[in-house]
Tab-separated table of C-alpha atoms in Angstrom:
chain	number	residue	atom	x	y	z
A	1	UNK	CA	50.089	183.520	-139.197
A	2	UNK	CA	54.040	181.743	-139.886
A	3	UNK	CA	54.372	185.626	-141.529
A	4	UNK	CA	53.789	186.313	-138.121
A	5	UNK	CA	56.053	183.406	-135.921
A	6	UNK	CA	59.009	183.910	-138.323
A	7	UNK	CA	59.033	187.522	-136.272
A	8	UNK	CA	58.991	185.555	-132.853
A	9	UNK	CA	62.608	183.946	-132.218
A	10	UNK	CA	62.843	181.555	-129.540
A	11	UNK	CA	60.942	179.073	-128.034
A	12	UNK	CA	58.350	178.667	-130.072
A	13	UNK	CA	55.765	177.223	-126.990
A	14	UNK	CA	56.967	179.805	-124.733
A	15	UNK	CA	54.470	182.285	-127.322
A	16	UNK	CA	52.341	179.784	-127.995
A	17	UNK	CA	51.827	179.495	-123.767
A	18	UNK	CA	52.269	183.415	-122.887
A	19	UNK	CA	49.127	184.268	-126.114
A	20	UNK	CA	47.382	181.710	-124.507
A	21	UNK	CA	47.340	183.214	-121.256
A	22	UNK	CA	46.938	186.571	-121.353
A	23	UNK	CA	43.263	185.627	-123.581
A	24	UNK	CA	42.730	183.496	-121.035
A	25	UNK	CA	43.473	186.693	-118.373
A	26	UNK	CA	40.753	189.083	-120.335
A	27	UNK	CA	38.085	186.190	-120.042
A	28	UNK	CA	38.775	185.687	-116.190
A	29	UNK	CA	39.562	189.501	-115.695
A	30	UNK	CA	36.039	191.006	-117.208
A	31	UNK	CA	34.450	187.758	-116.193
A	32	UNK	CA	35.078	189.096	-112.231
A	33	UNK	CA	35.861	192.948	-112.205
A	34	UNK	CA	31.916	193.878	-112.296
A	35	UNK	CA	31.887	194.643	-108.256
A	36	UNK	CA	34.926	196.674	-108.645
A	37	UNK	CA	33.378	198.061	-111.016
A	38	UNK	CA	30.528	198.808	-108.934
A	39	UNK	CA	32.418	199.771	-106.106
A	40	UNK	CA	34.231	202.583	-108.809
A	41	UNK	CA	30.498	202.819	-109.883
A	42	UNK	CA	33.025	202.656	-113.490
A	43	UNK	CA	31.619	200.469	-116.172
A	44	UNK	CA	32.967	196.456	-116.823
A	45	UNK	CA	34.936	197.355	-120.224
A	46	UNK	CA	36.962	199.959	-118.847
A	47	UNK	CA	38.941	197.844	-116.587
A	48	UNK	CA	38.382	195.139	-119.243
A	49	UNK	CA	39.986	197.814	-121.935
A	50	UNK	CA	42.614	199.313	-119.284
A	51	UNK	CA	43.752	195.389	-118.434
A	52	UNK	CA	44.072	194.286	-122.514
A	53	UNK	CA	46.315	197.609	-122.765
A	54	UNK	CA	48.176	196.319	-120.354
A	55	UNK	CA	48.994	193.504	-122.050
A	56	UNK	CA	49.365	194.430	-124.971
A	57	UNK	CA	52.566	196.986	-123.351
A	58	UNK	CA	53.522	193.895	-122.062
A	59	UNK	CA	53.756	192.101	-124.843
A	60	UNK	CA	55.706	194.563	-127.119
A	61	UNK	CA	58.169	194.600	-124.413
A	62	UNK	CA	58.924	190.933	-123.931
A	63	UNK	CA	59.047	191.326	-127.904
A	64	UNK	CA	61.887	193.944	-127.022
A	65	UNK	CA	63.876	192.637	-124.913
A	66	UNK	CA	64.088	189.350	-126.388
A	67	UNK	CA	65.179	191.001	-129.734
A	68	UNK	CA	68.174	192.417	-127.404
A	69	UNK	CA	71.063	190.140	-126.923
A	70	UNK	CA	70.666	187.964	-122.997
A	71	UNK	CA	74.116	189.418	-122.713
A	72	UNK	CA	73.249	192.506	-121.931
A	73	UNK	CA	71.188	192.615	-118.360
A	74	UNK	CA	75.104	191.641	-117.201
A	75	UNK	CA	75.898	194.372	-117.536
A	76	UNK	CA	72.996	196.651	-116.011
A	77	UNK	CA	72.584	194.154	-113.372
A	78	UNK	CA	74.675	196.107	-111.189
A	79	UNK	CA	72.909	199.424	-111.791
A	80	UNK	CA	69.237	197.537	-111.395
A	81	UNK	CA	70.544	196.187	-107.823
A	82	UNK	CA	71.521	200.173	-106.613
A	83	UNK	CA	68.405	201.279	-108.348
A	84	UNK	CA	66.184	198.902	-106.913
A	85	UNK	CA	67.770	198.336	-103.217
A	86	UNK	CA	66.631	202.412	-102.781
A	87	UNK	CA	63.434	202.087	-103.851
A	88	UNK	CA	62.519	199.458	-101.856
A	89	UNK	CA	63.745	201.773	-98.893
A	90	UNK	CA	62.227	205.108	-100.502
A	91	UNK	CA	58.951	202.467	-100.177
A	92	UNK	CA	59.218	201.296	-97.384
A	93	UNK	CA	59.386	204.454	-95.345
A	94	UNK	CA	57.244	206.835	-97.711
A	95	UNK	CA	55.064	203.370	-99.784
A	96	UNK	CA	51.385	204.156	-100.791
A	97	UNK	CA	50.026	202.021	-97.266
A	98	UNK	CA	47.378	199.283	-98.068
A	99	UNK	CA	45.692	197.119	-94.446
A	100	UNK	CA	49.983	198.797	-92.962
A	101	UNK	CA	51.948	197.049	-95.977
A	102	UNK	CA	53.704	199.861	-98.049
A	103	UNK	CA	54.277	197.564	-101.056
A	104	UNK	CA	53.534	201.095	-103.697
A	105	UNK	CA	54.968	204.143	-104.697
A	106	UNK	CA	53.377	206.942	-107.635
A	107	UNK	CA	54.448	207.738	-110.484
A	108	UNK	CA	53.913	211.277	-110.449
A	109	UNK	CA	53.186	211.976	-113.919
A	110	UNK	CA	50.731	208.990	-115.101
A	111	UNK	CA	49.370	208.395	-111.567
A	112	UNK	CA	50.343	205.266	-111.883
A	113	UNK	CA	51.203	202.219	-108.913
A	114	UNK	CA	54.875	200.724	-109.086
A	115	UNK	CA	55.661	197.399	-106.603
A	116	UNK	CA	58.748	197.872	-106.669
A	117	UNK	CA	58.562	193.949	-105.558
A	118	UNK	CA	59.093	193.587	-109.215
A	119	UNK	CA	61.839	195.622	-110.186
A	120	UNK	CA	63.499	193.704	-107.658
A	121	UNK	CA	63.151	190.711	-107.972
A	122	UNK	CA	64.613	191.084	-112.080
A	123	UNK	CA	67.170	192.838	-110.559
A	124	UNK	CA	68.287	190.041	-108.094
A	125	UNK	CA	68.379	187.314	-110.147
A	126	UNK	CA	69.572	189.429	-113.128
A	127	UNK	CA	72.678	189.873	-110.083
A	128	UNK	CA	73.249	186.645	-108.883
A	129	UNK	CA	73.110	185.332	-112.739
A	130	UNK	CA	75.925	187.657	-113.498
A	131	UNK	CA	77.686	186.151	-110.046
A	132	UNK	CA	77.506	182.556	-110.276
A	133	UNK	CA	78.615	182.269	-113.767
A	134	UNK	CA	81.220	185.042	-113.617
A	135	UNK	CA	82.944	183.787	-109.981
A	136	UNK	CA	82.502	179.923	-110.449
A	137	UNK	CA	85.189	179.044	-110.221
A	138	UNK	CA	85.998	180.653	-106.929
A	139	UNK	CA	82.184	179.952	-105.579
A	140	UNK	CA	82.591	178.905	-102.419
A	141	UNK	CA	85.445	181.647	-101.340
A	142	UNK	CA	83.392	183.739	-98.962
A	143	UNK	CA	85.209	186.364	-98.829
A	144	UNK	CA	85.336	186.823	-102.969
A	145	UNK	CA	82.078	185.367	-103.331
A	146	UNK	CA	79.794	183.740	-101.021
A	147	UNK	CA	79.593	187.219	-98.926
A	148	UNK	CA	78.835	189.535	-101.600
A	149	UNK	CA	75.985	187.276	-102.680
A	150	UNK	CA	73.991	186.196	-99.857
A	151	UNK	CA	74.757	189.251	-98.338
A	152	UNK	CA	72.584	191.387	-101.669
A	153	UNK	CA	70.468	188.393	-100.868
A	154	UNK	CA	69.772	188.968	-97.502
A	155	UNK	CA	69.438	192.827	-97.775
A	156	UNK	CA	67.168	192.236	-100.770
A	157	UNK	CA	65.725	189.931	-99.159
A	158	UNK	CA	64.624	191.659	-95.077
A	159	UNK	CA	63.409	194.994	-97.482
A	160	UNK	CA	61.003	192.819	-99.025
A	161	UNK	CA	59.898	190.324	-96.683
A	162	UNK	CA	59.628	193.799	-93.574
A	163	UNK	CA	56.466	194.483	-96.146
A	164	UNK	CA	55.732	191.758	-98.865
A	165	UNK	CA	56.884	187.980	-96.880
A	166	UNK	CA	55.714	186.236	-99.546
A	167	UNK	CA	57.340	187.235	-101.695
A	168	UNK	CA	60.206	187.540	-99.863
A	169	UNK	CA	60.008	183.728	-99.175
A	170	UNK	CA	59.634	183.447	-103.429
A	171	UNK	CA	62.520	184.483	-103.636
A	172	UNK	CA	64.361	183.440	-101.368
A	173	UNK	CA	63.598	180.171	-102.637
A	174	UNK	CA	64.155	180.770	-105.977
A	175	UNK	CA	68.181	182.454	-105.586
A	176	UNK	CA	68.231	178.293	-103.453
A	177	UNK	CA	67.637	177.204	-106.488
A	178	UNK	CA	69.684	179.225	-108.194
A	179	UNK	CA	72.905	177.886	-105.900
A	180	UNK	CA	71.946	174.820	-105.695
A	181	UNK	CA	72.675	174.861	-109.722
A	182	UNK	CA	75.719	176.733	-109.376
A	183	UNK	CA	77.299	174.443	-107.356
A	184	UNK	CA	77.511	176.094	-103.570
A	185	UNK	CA	77.836	173.533	-101.517
A	186	UNK	CA	75.302	171.944	-98.897
A	187	UNK	CA	76.955	173.223	-95.881
A	188	UNK	CA	77.226	176.302	-97.622
A	189	UNK	CA	73.756	176.171	-98.960
A	190	UNK	CA	72.806	174.988	-95.061
A	191	UNK	CA	74.605	178.388	-94.053
A	192	UNK	CA	72.349	180.083	-96.525
A	193	UNK	CA	68.427	178.422	-94.511
A	194	UNK	CA	69.611	178.349	-91.419
A	195	UNK	CA	70.637	183.100	-92.237
A	196	UNK	CA	67.822	183.258	-94.168
A	197	UNK	CA	65.542	181.485	-90.886
A	198	UNK	CA	66.309	183.983	-88.088
A	199	UNK	CA	65.506	186.617	-90.812
A	200	UNK	CA	62.065	185.699	-91.017
A	201	UNK	CA	62.158	184.577	-86.957
A	202	UNK	CA	63.258	188.381	-87.179
A	203	UNK	CA	60.655	189.823	-89.136
A	204	UNK	CA	57.311	187.565	-88.102
A	205	UNK	CA	58.524	189.137	-84.079
A	206	UNK	CA	59.430	191.449	-85.204
A	207	UNK	CA	58.255	193.810	-88.085
A	208	UNK	CA	55.303	196.486	-88.591
A	209	UNK	CA	53.351	193.400	-89.609
A	210	UNK	CA	53.714	190.688	-87.641
A	211	UNK	CA	50.220	191.086	-85.956
A	212	UNK	CA	49.161	189.922	-89.388
A	213	UNK	CA	51.489	187.450	-90.719
A	214	UNK	CA	50.638	185.248	-86.832
A	215	UNK	CA	46.877	185.487	-87.557
A	216	UNK	CA	47.297	184.389	-91.364
A	217	UNK	CA	49.628	181.620	-90.366
A	218	UNK	CA	47.554	180.412	-86.925
A	219	UNK	CA	44.424	180.701	-89.293
A	220	UNK	CA	45.708	178.958	-91.516
A	221	UNK	CA	46.940	175.083	-89.252
A	222	UNK	CA	43.908	175.739	-86.796
A	223	UNK	CA	41.115	175.526	-89.385
A	224	UNK	CA	38.750	173.289	-88.599
A	225	UNK	CA	35.852	175.175	-86.237
A	226	UNK	CA	33.949	173.458	-83.913
A	227	UNK	CA	29.793	172.393	-84.046
A	228	UNK	CA	29.415	175.382	-81.082
A	229	UNK	CA	31.359	178.102	-82.810
A	230	UNK	CA	29.576	180.953	-83.460
A	231	UNK	CA	31.777	182.893	-85.487
A	232	UNK	CA	30.076	184.811	-87.600
A	233	UNK	CA	30.587	183.753	-91.579
A	234	UNK	CA	31.877	187.174	-92.855
A	235	UNK	CA	34.073	187.711	-88.936
A	236	UNK	CA	36.146	184.150	-89.874
A	237	UNK	CA	39.460	184.577	-90.171
A	238	UNK	CA	39.231	181.954	-92.757
A	239	UNK	CA	36.672	183.929	-95.021
A	240	UNK	CA	39.100	183.893	-97.892
A	241	UNK	CA	40.317	180.937	-97.982
A	242	UNK	CA	37.065	178.787	-97.120
A	243	UNK	CA	34.924	181.403	-100.034
A	244	UNK	CA	37.829	180.125	-102.609
A	245	UNK	CA	37.207	175.997	-101.684
A	246	UNK	CA	33.836	176.406	-102.157
A	247	UNK	CA	33.976	177.815	-104.532
A	248	UNK	CA	36.172	176.148	-107.003
A	249	UNK	CA	34.428	172.850	-105.468
A	250	UNK	CA	30.897	174.363	-106.831
A	251	UNK	CA	32.673	173.940	-110.137
A	252	UNK	CA	32.630	170.372	-110.353
A	253	UNK	CA	34.166	168.686	-112.958
A	254	UNK	CA	33.401	170.964	-116.100
A	255	UNK	CA	33.048	174.153	-114.612
A	256	UNK	CA	29.834	176.873	-114.777
A	257	UNK	CA	30.467	178.237	-117.947
A	258	UNK	CA	32.445	181.609	-118.899
A	259	UNK	CA	30.745	185.281	-116.353
A	260	UNK	CA	29.066	182.445	-114.860
A	261	UNK	CA	30.857	182.434	-111.642
A	262	UNK	CA	29.327	183.289	-108.275
A	263	UNK	CA	31.866	183.000	-105.457
A	264	UNK	CA	33.331	186.110	-108.287
A	265	UNK	CA	30.727	188.642	-106.254
A	266	UNK	CA	31.892	187.417	-102.114
A	267	UNK	CA	35.419	186.551	-103.142
A	268	UNK	CA	37.452	190.084	-102.222
A	269	UNK	CA	40.032	190.683	-104.613
A	270	UNK	CA	38.376	187.656	-107.289
A	271	UNK	CA	40.372	189.600	-110.297
A	272	UNK	CA	44.141	188.871	-108.689
A	273	UNK	CA	44.907	187.180	-105.590
A	274	UNK	CA	42.026	184.456	-106.102
A	275	UNK	CA	41.642	185.048	-110.077
A	276	UNK	CA	42.503	180.774	-110.393
A	277	UNK	CA	39.141	180.026	-108.228
A	278	UNK	CA	37.170	182.172	-110.739
A	279	UNK	CA	38.724	180.516	-112.889
A	280	UNK	CA	38.003	176.753	-111.534
A	281	UNK	CA	35.593	177.914	-110.877
A	282	UNK	CA	34.040	178.583	-114.776
A	283	UNK	CA	35.743	176.555	-115.899
A	284	UNK	CA	35.916	172.971	-113.399
A	285	UNK	CA	38.694	170.949	-112.869
A	286	UNK	CA	39.112	169.954	-116.316
A	287	UNK	CA	39.967	174.087	-117.097
A	288	UNK	CA	41.963	174.167	-113.391
A	289	UNK	CA	44.293	171.290	-114.701
A	290	UNK	CA	44.411	173.073	-118.611
A	291	UNK	CA	46.218	176.364	-116.412
A	292	UNK	CA	48.198	174.033	-114.524
A	293	UNK	CA	49.959	171.979	-117.149
A	294	UNK	CA	50.460	175.617	-119.077
A	295	UNK	CA	52.587	176.166	-116.271
A	296	UNK	CA	54.345	173.930	-115.758
A	297	UNK	CA	55.162	173.599	-120.290
A	298	UNK	CA	56.931	176.649	-119.165
A	299	UNK	CA	58.911	175.846	-116.872
A	300	UNK	CA	60.075	172.581	-118.585
A	301	UNK	CA	60.215	174.686	-121.918
A	302	UNK	CA	62.806	176.544	-119.181
A	303	UNK	CA	64.495	173.450	-118.066
A	304	UNK	CA	65.357	173.201	-121.567
A	305	UNK	CA	66.866	176.246	-122.559
A	306	UNK	CA	69.425	175.692	-119.445
A	307	UNK	CA	70.184	172.512	-120.067
A	308	UNK	CA	71.145	173.217	-124.213
A	309	UNK	CA	72.503	176.798	-123.577
A	310	UNK	CA	76.355	176.960	-123.962
A	311	UNK	CA	77.349	179.562	-121.547
A	312	UNK	CA	76.355	180.221	-118.345
A	313	UNK	CA	74.843	183.144	-117.069
A	314	UNK	CA	72.196	182.106	-120.327
A	315	UNK	CA	71.498	179.016	-118.555
A	316	UNK	CA	71.258	181.155	-114.525
A	317	UNK	CA	68.764	183.936	-116.342
A	318	UNK	CA	66.225	181.154	-117.324
A	319	UNK	CA	66.470	178.900	-114.505
A	320	UNK	CA	66.289	182.252	-111.806
A	321	UNK	CA	63.266	183.039	-114.052
A	322	UNK	CA	62.055	180.464	-115.054
A	323	UNK	CA	61.280	179.216	-111.233
A	324	UNK	CA	60.417	182.421	-110.597
A	325	UNK	CA	57.490	182.922	-112.717
A	326	UNK	CA	56.676	178.675	-112.070
A	327	UNK	CA	57.012	178.623	-107.670
A	328	UNK	CA	54.545	181.846	-107.271
A	329	UNK	CA	51.836	180.683	-110.231
A	330	UNK	CA	52.191	177.232	-107.643
A	331	UNK	CA	51.449	179.241	-104.433
A	332	UNK	CA	48.651	181.381	-106.062
A	333	UNK	CA	47.039	177.842	-106.852
A	334	UNK	CA	48.144	176.349	-103.683
A	335	UNK	CA	46.195	179.389	-101.207
A	336	UNK	CA	43.178	179.512	-103.685
A	337	UNK	CA	43.338	175.366	-102.439
A	338	UNK	CA	43.703	175.109	-99.549
A	339	UNK	CA	47.893	174.650	-99.334
A	340	UNK	CA	49.080	177.519	-97.704
A	341	UNK	CA	48.021	180.641	-96.232
A	342	UNK	CA	46.410	183.927	-97.585
A	343	UNK	CA	49.755	185.187	-99.477
A	344	UNK	CA	48.008	188.478	-102.165
A	345	UNK	CA	50.976	186.943	-104.141
A	346	UNK	CA	49.122	186.996	-107.495
A	347	UNK	CA	48.772	184.133	-110.692
A	348	UNK	CA	51.653	185.475	-113.311
A	349	UNK	CA	49.792	187.118	-116.722
A	350	UNK	CA	46.400	185.890	-115.914
A	351	UNK	CA	46.114	187.928	-113.132
A	352	UNK	CA	44.755	191.822	-113.121
A	353	UNK	CA	47.552	194.172	-112.843
A	354	UNK	CA	49.676	196.817	-113.759
A	355	UNK	CA	53.384	196.220	-113.197
A	356	UNK	CA	53.857	192.733	-112.235
A	357	UNK	CA	52.760	192.237	-115.473
A	358	UNK	CA	55.710	194.044	-117.166
A	359	UNK	CA	58.076	192.786	-115.128
A	360	UNK	CA	57.345	189.581	-115.526
A	361	UNK	CA	56.472	189.760	-119.799
A	362	UNK	CA	60.293	191.041	-119.591
A	363	UNK	CA	61.136	188.201	-117.350
A	364	UNK	CA	60.642	186.310	-119.801
A	365	UNK	CA	61.571	187.923	-123.104
A	366	UNK	CA	64.905	187.728	-121.554
A	367	UNK	CA	64.158	184.035	-120.925
A	368	UNK	CA	63.544	184.207	-125.196
A	369	UNK	CA	66.391	185.871	-125.750
A	370	UNK	CA	68.825	183.015	-124.275
A	371	UNK	CA	65.895	180.861	-126.498
A	372	UNK	CA	66.774	182.738	-129.487
A	373	UNK	CA	70.481	182.686	-128.558
A	374	UNK	CA	70.688	179.134	-128.658
A	375	UNK	CA	69.302	179.095	-132.827
A	376	UNK	CA	71.265	181.829	-134.171
A	377	UNK	CA	74.420	179.448	-132.691
A	378	UNK	CA	72.659	176.341	-133.806
A	379	UNK	CA	72.085	178.068	-136.894
A	380	UNK	CA	75.803	178.873	-137.479
A	381	UNK	CA	76.841	175.609	-136.562
A	382	UNK	CA	74.494	173.848	-139.212
A	383	UNK	CA	75.965	176.680	-141.623
A	384	UNK	CA	79.557	175.549	-141.006
A	385	UNK	CA	78.515	171.914	-141.335
A	386	UNK	CA	77.673	172.698	-145.444
A	387	UNK	CA	80.120	171.320	-147.509
A	388	UNK	CA	81.646	175.049	-150.038
A	389	UNK	CA	80.791	175.127	-152.587
A	390	UNK	CA	82.364	178.617	-154.782
A	391	UNK	CA	79.451	178.769	-156.720
A	392	UNK	CA	77.011	178.767	-154.063
A	393	UNK	CA	76.326	182.462	-152.139
A	394	UNK	CA	75.494	181.738	-149.208
A	395	UNK	CA	74.373	184.944	-147.254
A	396	UNK	CA	75.448	189.074	-146.967
A	397	UNK	CA	75.310	190.860	-144.386
């Protein structure tokens, strides 16, 4: 075990959290894919193997990305944006439509669907980190810094929100947090928020999914049903949210045990959007609290990296990527317990998925790359403090 961790650089606690979440994900996904396997006429073991393979590839990508110097990502941030924006446009025009939403494109050779917003999130956060770190002294200059930065944020926001409002809102919130860390004035941030609110209303009332968005907001704010309501349960607009809350409540304190969930056979997408409800039903409130604690601990470790990073770019990277992952996790849990409208946002590192797991792994690898550079710098400083002894060879290159 010590030999394995010796090869894993960076914050060891982040590695531990990722491994624990990945292992828990295998158990939860295997337990919740029964209905999907039945519909597709396939065995649950096939989905387990596929999910295990994606997690394994994700861990490899995480390891490789953490071995790269994080400053390398500053150099390719513009390239990532140049790739991401046309891909978002292509997705809206010619992407795969599911429930009137064009969020995916199919990769021809491997026939694997690819959610372009995952790439756009990584690209935008990397781009923002680069811009905020390089233009720190002129961040309040409208022409040189503020307009180029916010123009990019607003463009990506609209392109994602047109088909995926929840992801766009979370990314916009992360961008605002980065602006706060970047010491942008409250006046300018207020302008950003007003502009974001205008774009939000534009997407909700003019966009192609306006009926879906309005329906979800209405059903969330009008959850109480009268006794005389004769609408069948499955036709109720709150059908998904009610089932999730029922599953969570039935888990009580200690849960029903792994593989004993009832809600997994009733919930839509129990292996992705509502996997938290299945976990709480099987592992109880204690299990749900432990899962929440793991994400909070992950955010804490990211904040610690931010405070220790000697370079602004590394701090912005760790903050942006850390906030993005944590906000997404909290949003998924909030929907399951009825604290937010249904969004379709997966639980990072736990929900079954393809490219979402891979891009999450790369994001964590970048955070670990920042942490690794801090450790190496600390090691050099400690080495320089050691009194020089000509008889001792400290090391060779």
